[in-house]
PDB file of C-alpha atoms in Angstrom:
ATOM      1  CA  MET A   1      10.128-140.035 142.845  1.00  0.00           C
ATOM      2  CA  HIS A   2      11.428-142.818 140.626  1.00  0.00           C
ATOM      3  CA  LYS A   3       9.500-143.657 137.508  1.00  0.00           C
ATOM      4  CA  PHE A   4       9.369-147.403 136.939  1.00  0.00           C
ATOM      5  CA  ILE A   5       9.306-149.045 133.541  1.00  0.00           C
ATOM      6  CA  GLN A   6       9.037-152.678 132.622  1.00  0.00           C
ATOM      7  CA  SER A   7      12.390-154.352 132.180  1.00  0.00           C
ATOM      8  CA  ALA A   8      10.993-156.609 129.461  1.00  0.00           C
ATOM      9  CA  THR A   9       7.749-157.260 127.661  1.00  0.00           C
ATOM     10  CA  VAL A  10       5.429-158.472 130.389  1.00  0.00           C
ATOM     11  CA  ALA A  11       2.971-161.242 129.680  1.00  0.00           C
ATOM     12  CA  ASP A  12      -0.376-161.531 131.436  1.00  0.00           C
ATOM     13  CA  ARG A  13       0.017-161.708 135.212  1.00  0.00           C
ATOM     14  CA  GLY A  14      -0.204-165.278 136.393  1.00  0.00           C
ATOM     15  CA  THR A  15       1.566-166.708 133.342  1.00  0.00           C
ATOM     16  CA  THR A  16       4.909-167.892 134.650  1.00  0.00           C
ATOM     17  CA  GLN A  17       7.801-169.246 132.694  1.00  0.00           C
ATOM     18  CA  PRO A  18       8.307-173.013 133.237  1.00  0.00           C
ATOM     19  CA  VAL A  19      11.414-173.655 135.318  1.00  0.00           C
ATOM     20  CA  ASP A  20      13.341-176.762 136.367  1.00  0.00           C
ATOM     21  CA  HIS A  21      13.072-176.370 140.149  1.00  0.00           C
ATOM     22  CA  THR A  22      16.292-178.319 140.752  1.00  0.00           C
ATOM     23  CA  THR A  23      18.540-176.026 138.703  1.00  0.00           C
ATOM     24  CA  HIS A  24      16.091-173.122 138.202  1.00  0.00           C
ATOM     25  CA  ARG A  25      17.167-173.242 134.537  1.00  0.00           C
ATOM     26  CA  ALA A  26      14.567-171.725 132.239  1.00  0.00           C
ATOM     27  CA  VAL A  27      12.756-174.358 130.188  1.00  0.00           C
ATOM     28  CA  HIS A  28      11.620-171.944 127.456  1.00  0.00           C
ATOM     29  CA  PRO A  29      12.844-168.525 126.332  1.00  0.00           C
ATOM     30  CA  ALA A  30      11.772-165.789 128.737  1.00  0.00           C
ATOM     31  CA  THR A  31       9.021-163.401 127.756  1.00  0.00           C
ATOM     32  CA  ALA A  32       9.234-161.279 130.904  1.00  0.00           C
ATOM     33  CA  VAL A  33      11.381-160.636 133.923  1.00  0.00           C
ATOM     34  CA  ARG A  34       9.516-162.443 136.662  1.00  0.00           C
ATOM     35  CA  VAL A  35       9.984-164.134 139.994  1.00  0.00           C
ATOM     36  CA  VAL A  36      10.309-167.900 139.566  1.00  0.00           C
ATOM     37  CA  ALA A  37      11.203-168.960 143.110  1.00  0.00           C
ATOM     38  CA  LEU A  38      11.037-167.671 146.674  1.00  0.00           C
ATOM     39  CA  HIS A  39      12.951-169.129 149.613  1.00  0.00           C
ATOM     40  CA  THR A  40      13.381-168.536 153.313  1.00  0.00           C
ATOM     41  CA  TYR A  41      15.781-170.111 155.795  1.00  0.00           C
ATOM     42  CA  PRO A  42      14.051-170.183 159.188  1.00  0.00           C
ATOM     43  CA  VAL A  43      17.256-171.124 161.018  1.00  0.00           C
ATOM     44  CA  LYS A  44      20.437-169.524 159.719  1.00  0.00           C
ATOM     45  CA  GLY A  45      22.582-172.066 157.881  1.00  0.00           C
ATOM     46  CA  CYS A  46      19.898-174.775 157.806  1.00  0.00           C
ATOM     47  CA  ARG A  47      17.572-176.137 155.136  1.00  0.00           C
ATOM     48  CA  ARG A  48      15.508-173.768 153.040  1.00  0.00           C
ATOM     49  CA  LEU A  49      11.744-173.523 152.668  1.00  0.00           C
ATOM     50  CA  ASP A  50      10.198-172.909 149.233  1.00  0.00           C
ATOM     51  CA  HIS A  51       7.218-170.568 148.903  1.00  0.00           C
ATOM     52  CA  ASP A  52       4.632-169.540 146.358  1.00  0.00           C
ATOM     53  CA  ALA A  53       4.353-166.164 148.116  1.00  0.00           C
ATOM     54  CA  ALA A  54       6.009-164.361 151.005  1.00  0.00           C
ATOM     55  CA  ARG A  55       5.510-161.220 153.029  1.00  0.00           C
ATOM     56  CA  VAL A  56       8.301-158.660 152.845  1.00  0.00           C
ATOM     57  CA  GLU A  57       9.212-156.943 156.104  1.00  0.00           C
ATOM     58  CA  ARG A  58      11.745-154.133 156.407  1.00  0.00           C
ATOM     59  CA  TRP A  59      14.326-156.652 157.711  1.00  0.00           C
ATOM     60  CA  GLY A  60      13.703-159.338 155.066  1.00  0.00           C
ATOM     61  CA  LEU A  61      11.144-161.966 154.112  1.00  0.00           C
ATOM     62  CA  SER A  62       8.865-162.959 156.971  1.00  0.00           C
ATOM     63  CA  GLY A  63      10.258-166.002 158.729  1.00  0.00           C
ATOM     64  CA  ASP A  64      13.731-165.669 157.222  1.00  0.00           C
ATOM     65  CA  ARG A  65      16.656-166.254 159.599  1.00  0.00           C
ATOM     66  CA  ARG A  66      14.943-165.162 162.789  1.00  0.00           C
ATOM     67  CA  TRP A  67      16.616-168.145 164.485  1.00  0.00           C
ATOM     68  CA  MET A  68      20.322-168.911 164.771  1.00  0.00           C
ATOM     69  CA  ILE A  69      22.473-171.632 166.310  1.00  0.00           C
ATOM     70  CA  VAL A  70      25.313-170.199 168.385  1.00  0.00           C
ATOM     71  CA  ASP A  71      28.409-171.502 170.126  1.00  0.00           C
ATOM     72  CA  PRO A  72      29.091-171.049 173.859  1.00  0.00           C
ATOM     73  CA  ASP A  73      30.421-167.532 173.141  1.00  0.00           C
ATOM     74  CA  GLY A  74      27.196-166.516 171.418  1.00  0.00           C
ATOM     75  CA  VAL A  75      28.735-166.499 167.929  1.00  0.00           C
ATOM     76  CA  GLY A  76      26.643-167.919 165.116  1.00  0.00           C
ATOM     77  CA  LEU A  77      27.436-171.332 163.674  1.00  0.00           C
ATOM     78  CA  THR A  78      27.196-171.358 159.886  1.00  0.00           C
ATOM     79  CA  GLN A  79      27.927-173.817 157.097  1.00  0.00           C
ATOM     80  CA  ARG A  80      31.361-172.244 156.818  1.00  0.00           C
ATOM     81  CA  GLU A  81      32.409-174.162 159.934  1.00  0.00           C
ATOM     82  CA  VAL A  82      29.602-176.728 160.252  1.00  0.00           C
ATOM     83  CA  PRO A  83      28.414-178.131 156.900  1.00  0.00           C
ATOM     84  CA  ALA A  84      26.201-180.589 158.804  1.00  0.00           C
ATOM     85  CA  LEU A  85      23.718-177.746 159.326  1.00  0.00           C
ATOM     86  CA  VAL A  86      22.280-178.703 155.922  1.00  0.00           C
ATOM     87  CA  THR A  87      20.829-181.837 157.534  1.00  0.00           C
ATOM     88  CA  ILE A  88      18.588-179.784 159.849  1.00  0.00           C
ATOM     89  CA  HIS A  89      15.134-179.200 158.349  1.00  0.00           C
ATOM     90  CA  PRO A  90      13.237-176.492 160.240  1.00  0.00           C
ATOM     91  CA  ARG A  91       9.604-175.737 159.611  1.00  0.00           C
ATOM     92  CA  PRO A  92       7.453-172.978 161.094  1.00  0.00           C
ATOM     93  CA  GLY A  93       5.080-173.969 163.834  1.00  0.00           C
ATOM     94  CA  THR A  94       2.012-172.712 161.953  1.00  0.00           C
ATOM     95  CA  ALA A  95       0.591-173.196 158.481  1.00  0.00           C
ATOM     96  CA  GLY A  96      -0.728-170.501 156.200  1.00  0.00           C
ATOM     97  CA  PRO A  97       0.338-168.074 153.475  1.00  0.00           C
ATOM     98  CA  ASP A  98       2.218-165.861 155.947  1.00  0.00           C
ATOM     99  CA  LEU A  99       4.904-167.197 158.242  1.00  0.00           C
ATOM    100  CA  ASP A 100       4.277-166.291 161.868  1.00  0.00           C
ATOM    101  CA  ASP A 101       7.689-165.378 163.261  1.00  0.00           C
ATOM    102  CA  ALA A 102       6.491-166.015 166.835  1.00  0.00           C
ATOM    103  CA  ALA A 103       4.908-169.401 166.107  1.00  0.00           C
ATOM    104  CA  GLY A 104       7.952-171.493 166.965  1.00  0.00           C
ATOM    105  CA  LEU A 105       9.670-174.206 164.969  1.00  0.00           C
ATOM    106  CA  THR A 106       9.704-177.917 164.321  1.00  0.00           C
ATOM    107  CA  LEU A 107      13.218-179.308 163.844  1.00  0.00           C
ATOM    108  CA  ARG A 108      13.795-182.507 161.878  1.00  0.00           C
ATOM    109  CA  SER A 109      16.896-184.431 160.864  1.00  0.00           C
ATOM    110  CA  ALA A 110      17.214-187.958 159.488  1.00  0.00           C
ATOM    111  CA  GLY A 111      17.570-190.517 162.243  1.00  0.00           C
ATOM    112  CA  ARG A 112      16.696-188.037 164.997  1.00  0.00           C
ATOM    113  CA  PRO A 113      13.495-187.469 166.944  1.00  0.00           C
ATOM    114  CA  THR A 114      11.444-184.504 165.772  1.00  0.00           C
ATOM    115  CA  LEU A 115      11.565-181.557 168.161  1.00  0.00           C
ATOM    116  CA  ASP A 116       8.950-178.831 168.566  1.00  0.00           C
ATOM    117  CA  VAL A 117      10.437-175.538 169.755  1.00  0.00           C
ATOM    118  CA  ALA A 118       8.259-172.761 171.133  1.00  0.00           C
ATOM    119  CA  ALA A 119       9.265-169.185 170.372  1.00  0.00           C
ATOM    120  CA  PRO A 120      10.959-168.047 173.605  1.00  0.00           C
ATOM    121  CA  VAL A 121       8.983-164.826 173.947  1.00  0.00           C
ATOM    122  CA  ASP A 122       9.963-164.645 177.642  1.00  0.00           C
ATOM    123  CA  GLY A 123      13.294-166.457 177.263  1.00  0.00           C
ATOM    124  CA  GLU A 124      16.556-165.184 178.675  1.00  0.00           C
ATOM    125  CA  LEU A 125      18.072-162.326 176.669  1.00  0.00           C
ATOM    126  CA  VAL A 126      21.679-162.994 175.677  1.00  0.00           C
ATOM    127  CA  PRO A 127      24.118-161.083 173.439  1.00  0.00           C
ATOM    128  CA  VAL A 128      24.849-162.863 170.145  1.00  0.00           C
ATOM    129  CA  ARG A 129      26.898-162.131 167.041  1.00  0.00           C
ATOM    130  CA  VAL A 130      26.335-163.384 163.506  1.00  0.00           C
ATOM    131  CA  PHE A 131      30.121-163.255 163.092  1.00  0.00           C
ATOM    132  CA  ARG A 132      32.721-162.869 165.813  1.00  0.00           C
ATOM    133  CA  SER A 133      33.819-159.500 164.405  1.00  0.00           C
ATOM    134  CA  LYS A 134      30.299-158.051 164.383  1.00  0.00           C
ATOM    135  CA  THR A 135      28.487-156.059 167.049  1.00  0.00           C
ATOM    136  CA  ALA A 136      26.414-158.126 169.459  1.00  0.00           C
ATOM    137  CA  VAL A 137      22.616-157.852 169.471  1.00  0.00           C
ATOM    138  CA  PRO A 138      20.141-159.239 172.020  1.00  0.00           C
ATOM    139  CA  ALA A 139      18.340-162.501 171.289  1.00  0.00           C
ATOM    140  CA  ARG A 140      16.295-164.891 173.410  1.00  0.00           C
ATOM    141  CA  LEU A 141      17.433-168.390 174.329  1.00  0.00           C
ATOM    142  CA  ALA A 142      15.204-171.273 173.324  1.00  0.00           C
ATOM    143  CA  ALA A 143      14.354-174.016 175.811  1.00  0.00           C
ATOM    144  CA  PRO A 144      17.194-176.325 176.945  1.00  0.00           C
ATOM    145  CA  ALA A 145      15.747-179.241 174.961  1.00  0.00           C
ATOM    146  CA  ALA A 146      16.647-177.403 171.733  1.00  0.00           C
ATOM    147  CA  HIS A 147      20.244-176.908 172.880  1.00  0.00           C
ATOM    148  CA  ASP A 148      20.538-180.601 173.778  1.00  0.00           C
ATOM    149  CA  TRP A 149      19.054-181.702 170.437  1.00  0.00           C
ATOM    150  CA  LEU A 150      21.476-179.528 168.447  1.00  0.00           C
ATOM    151  CA  THR A 151      24.522-180.383 170.564  1.00  0.00           C
ATOM    152  CA  ASP A 152      23.869-184.100 170.107  1.00  0.00           C
ATOM    153  CA  LEU A 153      23.350-183.738 166.352  1.00  0.00           C
ATOM    154  CA  LEU A 154      26.328-181.455 165.653  1.00  0.00           C
ATOM    155  CA  GLY A 155      28.760-183.051 168.110  1.00  0.00           C
ATOM    156  CA  ARG A 156      29.696-179.714 169.635  1.00  0.00           C
ATOM    157  CA  PRO A 157      28.129-177.333 172.171  1.00  0.00           C
ATOM    158  CA  ALA A 158      25.316-175.400 170.541  1.00  0.00           C
ATOM    159  CA  ARG A 159      22.399-173.240 171.612  1.00  0.00           C
ATOM    160  CA  LEU A 160      19.385-172.002 169.684  1.00  0.00           C
ATOM    161  CA  VAL A 161      18.431-168.332 169.863  1.00  0.00           C
ATOM    162  CA  TRP A 162      15.540-166.286 168.482  1.00  0.00           C
ATOM    163  CA  LEU A 163      15.723-162.683 167.285  1.00  0.00           C
ATOM    164  CA  ALA A 164      12.641-161.446 169.100  1.00  0.00           C
ATOM    165  CA  ASP A 165      13.122-157.873 167.870  1.00  0.00           C
ATOM    166  CA  PRO A 166      14.297-157.837 164.227  1.00  0.00           C
ATOM    167  CA  THR A 167      14.810-154.063 164.302  1.00  0.00           C
ATOM    168  CA  VAL A 168      17.907-154.166 166.535  1.00  0.00           C
ATOM    169  CA  ARG A 169      20.497-155.256 163.954  1.00  0.00           C
ATOM    170  CA  PRO A 170      21.467-152.477 161.509  1.00  0.00           C
ATOM    171  CA  VAL A 171      22.609-152.982 157.939  1.00  0.00           C
ATOM    172  CA  ASP A 172      26.148-151.845 157.070  1.00  0.00           C
ATOM    173  CA  PRO A 173      25.855-148.022 157.076  1.00  0.00           C
ATOM    174  CA  ASP A 174      28.128-147.752 154.026  1.00  0.00           C
ATOM    175  CA  PHE A 175      25.402-149.352 151.906  1.00  0.00           C
ATOM    176  CA  SER A 176      22.184-148.425 153.694  1.00  0.00           C
ATOM    177  CA  ARG A 177      20.114-145.676 155.219  1.00  0.00           C
ATOM    178  CA  PRO A 178      19.464-144.966 158.901  1.00  0.00           C
ATOM    179  CA  GLY A 179      16.788-147.337 160.158  1.00  0.00           C
ATOM    180  CA  ASP A 180      17.574-150.179 157.745  1.00  0.00           C
ATOM    181  CA  THR A 181      17.730-153.453 159.670  1.00  0.00           C
ATOM    182  CA  VAL A 182      18.361-157.109 158.958  1.00  0.00           C
ATOM    183  CA  SER A 183      17.580-160.420 160.616  1.00  0.00           C
ATOM    184  CA  PHE A 184      20.330-163.006 161.201  1.00  0.00           C
ATOM    185  CA  ALA A 185      21.166-163.000 157.462  1.00  0.00           C
ATOM    186  CA  ASP A 186      24.855-162.322 156.805  1.00  0.00           C
ATOM    187  CA  GLY A 187      24.395-158.641 156.093  1.00  0.00           C
ATOM    188  CA  TYR A 188      21.362-157.666 154.003  1.00  0.00           C
ATOM    189  CA  PRO A 189      17.632-158.345 154.158  1.00  0.00           C
ATOM    190  CA  VAL A 190      17.103-160.016 150.753  1.00  0.00           C
ATOM    191  CA  LEU A 191      19.356-161.842 148.283  1.00  0.00           C
ATOM    192  CA  LEU A 192      18.306-161.862 144.621  1.00  0.00           C
ATOM    193  CA  THR A 193      19.732-164.145 141.934  1.00  0.00           C
ATOM    194  CA  SER A 194      19.036-164.740 138.243  1.00  0.00           C
ATOM    195  CA  THR A 195      18.494-168.002 136.377  1.00  0.00           C
ATOM    196  CA  ALA A 196      20.347-166.670 133.331  1.00  0.00           C
ATOM    197  CA  SER A 197      23.413-165.889 135.443  1.00  0.00           C
ATOM    198  CA  LEU A 198      23.359-169.411 136.878  1.00  0.00           C
ATOM    199  CA  ASP A 199      23.050-170.729 133.314  1.00  0.00           C
ATOM    200  CA  ALA A 200      26.201-168.748 132.449  1.00  0.00           C
ATOM    201  CA  VAL A 201      28.087-170.255 135.394  1.00  0.00           C
ATOM    202  CA  ASN A 202      27.030-173.759 134.383  1.00  0.00           C
ATOM    203  CA  ASP A 203      27.992-173.082 130.775  1.00  0.00           C
ATOM    204  CA  TRP A 204      31.479-172.090 131.990  1.00  0.00           C
ATOM    205  CA  LEU A 205      31.675-175.308 133.972  1.00  0.00           C
ATOM    206  CA  VAL A 206      30.571-177.416 131.010  1.00  0.00           C
ATOM    207  CA  GLY A 207      33.067-175.626 128.768  1.00  0.00           C
ATOM    208  CA  SER A 208      35.863-176.410 131.214  1.00  0.00           C
ATOM    209  CA  GLY A 209      34.870-180.055 131.406  1.00  0.00           C
ATOM    210  CA  ASP A 210      34.180-179.831 135.121  1.00  0.00           C
ATOM    211  CA  PRO A 211      31.976-182.717 136.310  1.00  0.00           C
ATOM    212  CA  ALA A 212      30.341-180.440 138.908  1.00  0.00           C
ATOM    213  CA  ALA A 213      28.001-179.042 136.233  1.00  0.00           C
ATOM    214  CA  PRO A 214      25.188-178.316 136.491  1.00  0.00           C
ATOM    215  CA  LEU A 215      25.084-176.679 139.898  1.00  0.00           C
ATOM    216  CA  PRO A 216      21.651-175.925 141.377  1.00  0.00           C
ATOM    217  CA  MET A 217      20.570-172.455 142.394  1.00  0.00           C
ATOM    218  CA  HIS A 218      20.167-173.437 146.024  1.00  0.00           C
ATOM    219  CA  ARG A 219      23.986-173.527 146.344  1.00  0.00           C
ATOM    220  CA  PHE A 220      23.699-169.714 146.487  1.00  0.00           C
ATOM    221  CA  ARG A 221      20.894-169.676 149.105  1.00  0.00           C
ATOM    222  CA  PRO A 222      18.863-166.839 147.533  1.00  0.00           C
ATOM    223  CA  ASN A 223      15.573-165.429 148.741  1.00  0.00           C
ATOM    224  CA  VAL A 224      14.281-164.292 145.337  1.00  0.00           C
ATOM    225  CA  VAL A 225      15.113-165.959 142.015  1.00  0.00           C
ATOM    226  CA  LEU A 226      14.155-164.184 138.808  1.00  0.00           C
ATOM    227  CA  SER A 227      14.088-165.264 135.192  1.00  0.00           C
ATOM    228  CA  GLY A 228      13.793-163.405 131.924  1.00  0.00           C
ATOM    229  CA  ALA A 229      16.734-160.990 132.168  1.00  0.00           C
ATOM    230  CA  PRO A 230      19.965-161.692 130.271  1.00  0.00           C
ATOM    231  CA  ALA A 231      22.851-163.036 132.316  1.00  0.00           C
ATOM    232  CA  TRP A 232      24.396-160.474 134.670  1.00  0.00           C
ATOM    233  CA  THR A 233      21.821-157.773 133.890  1.00  0.00           C
ATOM    234  CA  GLU A 234      21.364-157.504 137.654  1.00  0.00           C
ATOM    235  CA  ASP A 235      24.859-155.953 137.874  1.00  0.00           C
ATOM    236  CA  THR A 236      23.523-152.867 136.108  1.00  0.00           C
ATOM    237  CA  TRP A 237      20.841-152.369 138.767  1.00  0.00           C
ATOM    238  CA  LEU A 238      23.392-151.578 141.469  1.00  0.00           C
ATOM    239  CA  GLY A 239      22.505-148.341 143.252  1.00  0.00           C
ATOM    240  CA  GLN A 240      19.007-148.246 141.743  1.00  0.00           C
ATOM    241  CA  ARG A 241      15.573-149.247 142.941  1.00  0.00           C
ATOM    242  CA  ILE A 242      13.652-152.161 141.481  1.00  0.00           C
ATOM    243  CA  ARG A 243      10.094-153.235 142.088  1.00  0.00           C
ATOM    244  CA  ILE A 244       9.060-156.842 142.666  1.00  0.00           C
ATOM    245  CA  GLY A 245       5.303-157.084 142.565  1.00  0.00           C
ATOM    246  CA  GLU A 246       4.060-154.393 144.927  1.00  0.00           C
ATOM    247  CA  VAL A 247       7.296-153.852 146.864  1.00  0.00           C
ATOM    248  CA  ALA A 248      10.213-151.546 145.975  1.00  0.00           C
ATOM    249  CA  PHE A 249      13.779-152.509 146.885  1.00  0.00           C
ATOM    250  CA  ARG A 250      17.107-150.717 146.792  1.00  0.00           C
ATOM    251  CA  VAL A 251      19.866-152.709 145.081  1.00  0.00           C
ATOM    252  CA  ALA A 252      22.509-152.056 147.717  1.00  0.00           C
ATOM    253  CA  LYS A 253      25.492-154.233 146.905  1.00  0.00           C
ATOM    254  CA  THR A 254      26.757-157.134 144.844  1.00  0.00           C
ATOM    255  CA  CYS A 255      27.075-160.323 146.859  1.00  0.00           C
ATOM    256  CA  ALA A 256      30.586-161.657 147.468  1.00  0.00           C
ATOM    257  CA  ARG A 257      30.447-165.429 147.783  1.00  0.00           C
ATOM    258  CA  CYS A 258      32.080-167.768 150.287  1.00  0.00           C
ATOM    259  CA  VAL A 259      32.755-171.477 150.829  1.00  0.00           C
ATOM    260  CA  VAL A 260      29.071-172.129 151.565  1.00  0.00           C
ATOM    261  CA  THR A 261      28.449-172.126 147.795  1.00  0.00           C
ATOM    262  CA  THR A 262      30.731-175.171 147.471  1.00  0.00           C
ATOM    263  CA  THR A 263      28.589-177.118 149.951  1.00  0.00           C
ATOM    264  CA  ASP A 264      26.049-179.636 148.678  1.00  0.00           C
ATOM    265  CA  GLN A 265      22.838-178.422 150.306  1.00  0.00           C
ATOM    266  CA  ASP A 266      21.487-181.963 150.608  1.00  0.00           C
ATOM    267  CA  THR A 267      24.518-183.828 151.942  1.00  0.00           C
ATOM    268  CA  GLY A 268      26.926-181.210 153.321  1.00  0.00           C
ATOM    269  CA  GLU A 269      29.742-182.510 151.110  1.00  0.00           C
ATOM    270  CA  ARG A 270      32.232-179.886 149.919  1.00  0.00           C
ATOM    271  CA  GLY A 271      33.713-179.381 146.475  1.00  0.00           C
ATOM    272  CA  GLN A 272      35.596-176.624 144.671  1.00  0.00           C
ATOM    273  CA  GLN A 273      32.846-175.175 142.531  1.00  0.00           C
ATOM    274  CA  PRO A 274      31.450-172.634 141.900  1.00  0.00           C
ATOM    275  CA  LEU A 275      34.134-170.562 143.669  1.00  0.00           C
ATOM    276  CA  ARG A 276      36.891-171.690 141.303  1.00  0.00           C
ATOM    277  CA  ILE A 277      34.991-170.843 138.108  1.00  0.00           C
ATOM    278  CA  LEU A 278      33.628-167.596 139.560  1.00  0.00           C
ATOM    279  CA  GLY A 279      37.187-166.668 140.470  1.00  0.00           C
ATOM    280  CA  GLN A 280      38.091-166.897 136.794  1.00  0.00           C
ATOM    281  CA  HIS A 281      35.158-164.851 135.500  1.00  0.00           C
ATOM    282  CA  ARG A 282      33.591-162.854 138.337  1.00  0.00           C
ATOM    283  CA  ARG A 283      36.361-161.743 140.660  1.00  0.00           C
ATOM    284  CA  GLY A 284      36.097-158.211 142.015  1.00  0.00           C
ATOM    285  CA  PRO A 285      38.227-156.290 144.518  1.00  0.00           C
ATOM    286  CA  LYS A 286      36.306-157.802 147.461  1.00  0.00           C
ATOM    287  CA  GLY A 287      35.760-161.356 146.274  1.00  0.00           C
ATOM    288  CA  VAL A 288      33.906-163.416 143.706  1.00  0.00           C
ATOM    289  CA  LEU A 289      30.425-162.177 142.918  1.00  0.00           C
ATOM    290  CA  PHE A 290      27.038-163.748 142.305  1.00  0.00           C
ATOM    291  CA  GLY A 291      23.693-162.165 143.174  1.00  0.00           C
ATOM    292  CA  MET A 292      22.569-158.804 144.490  1.00  0.00           C
ATOM    293  CA  ASN A 293      21.792-157.691 148.028  1.00  0.00           C
ATOM    294  CA  LEU A 294      18.477-155.842 148.339  1.00  0.00           C
ATOM    295  CA  ILE A 295      16.989-153.609 151.035  1.00  0.00           C
ATOM    296  CA  PRO A 296      13.185-153.228 151.073  1.00  0.00           C
ATOM    297  CA  ASP A 297      11.809-149.700 150.921  1.00  0.00           C
ATOM    298  CA  GLY A 298       8.538-150.880 152.404  1.00  0.00           C
ATOM    299  CA  THR A 299       6.464-153.923 153.232  1.00  0.00           C
ATOM    300  CA  GLY A 300       4.024-156.030 151.251  1.00  0.00           C
ATOM    301  CA  ARG A 301       3.599-159.400 149.551  1.00  0.00           C
ATOM    302  CA  ILE A 302       5.560-160.834 146.675  1.00  0.00           C
ATOM    303  CA  ALA A 303       4.792-164.034 144.810  1.00  0.00           C
ATOM    304  CA  VAL A 304       6.104-166.403 142.196  1.00  0.00           C
ATOM    305  CA  GLY A 305       5.020-164.945 138.859  1.00  0.00           C
ATOM    306  CA  ASP A 306       5.313-161.338 139.975  1.00  0.00           C
ATOM    307  CA  PRO A 307       6.877-159.016 137.396  1.00  0.00           C
ATOM    308  CA  VAL A 308      10.199-157.377 138.177  1.00  0.00           C
ATOM    309  CA  THR A 309      10.493-153.774 137.024  1.00  0.00           C
ATOM    310  CA  VAL A 310      13.458-151.451 136.914  1.00  0.00           C
ATOM    311  CA  PRO A 311      13.593-147.651 137.000  1.00  0.00           C
ATOM    312  CA  ALA A 312      14.019-145.464 133.978  1.00  0.00           C
ATOM    313  CA  GLY A 313      17.319-143.645 133.832  1.00  0.00           C
ATOM    314  CA  PRO A 314      21.041-144.444 133.569  1.00  0.00           C
ATOM    315  CA  ALA A 315      22.129-147.879 134.698  1.00  0.00           C
ATOM    316  CA  ALA A 316      25.262-148.813 136.566  1.00  0.00           C
ATOM    317  CA  ARG A 317      28.284-150.027 134.666  1.00  0.00           C
ATOM    318  CA  PRO A 318      28.271-153.753 133.866  1.00  0.00           C
ATOM    319  CA  PHE A 319      30.645-155.824 135.962  1.00  0.00           C
ATOM    320  CA  SER A 320      34.270-156.041 134.996  1.00  0.00           C
ATOM    321  CA  PRO A 321      37.089-157.687 136.942  1.00  0.00           C
ATOM    322  CA  ASP A 322      38.565-154.251 137.660  1.00  0.00           C
ATOM    323  CA  SER A 323      35.326-152.711 138.963  1.00  0.00           C
TER     324      SER A 323
END
């Protein structure tokens, strides 16, 4: 059994560090390692939802990426190919502290009629892939009105599918245990990022004179944002277990970043940052790195303000370009 220790001096529970919610930059020096933001993405590639609290399931945060837009071959459409996905604002079909994954969706986009989509609990099962190279898993087709709405908005054939059974898609076995599963997220149930590491990226951008600075945290589309740890401390948690509130997570893998991070999450416009600056400072053998992929060891609730604790014992090596 792992013995957990606090990663920093922890203030009274409920006292959270003020944060600029556009950049997630800490307003005052951190006194504890704590959660400062929680996000889900009900439809893969589309607009995020911000939460004060979220339920952790074994496959990720409740309500996170249970829906996906696919092409006629059943392959997921992402911001890599379709930046216009940022203009789609999904919301769950029920209110409350817990997202009901079977409650359906409301889809909104500027200049378009709002569409309510029922969860297709009896919809046709079709094979879909998050990426063309990945193994297909069964998902249920939404009603034709959703396909028509998306096709008209995106200007290309599109269908909406729902992952009725989130236990059917396994995590990469090289970085997981038997039984670990994931929703329609790229590869892992939860993505964690750090405000101090974003501050470091923006400091590099400012130092280079790049007008892109400051970049907001939502460029990286995290689920959990923490504050209070020095920049890149999360690298040293690789291969260990951390605890966020009442839930333990394995830190499975560093997150290699793609062109989605260069996409303005409000407009869909593309730039060059942060991939260019990360390439100069955070390039590893398998890409440029920002954030850590987590796998839950159990279920429970986490909330903004929760302390983040790390296990006692040797830490992983800090990142270096040769690691």
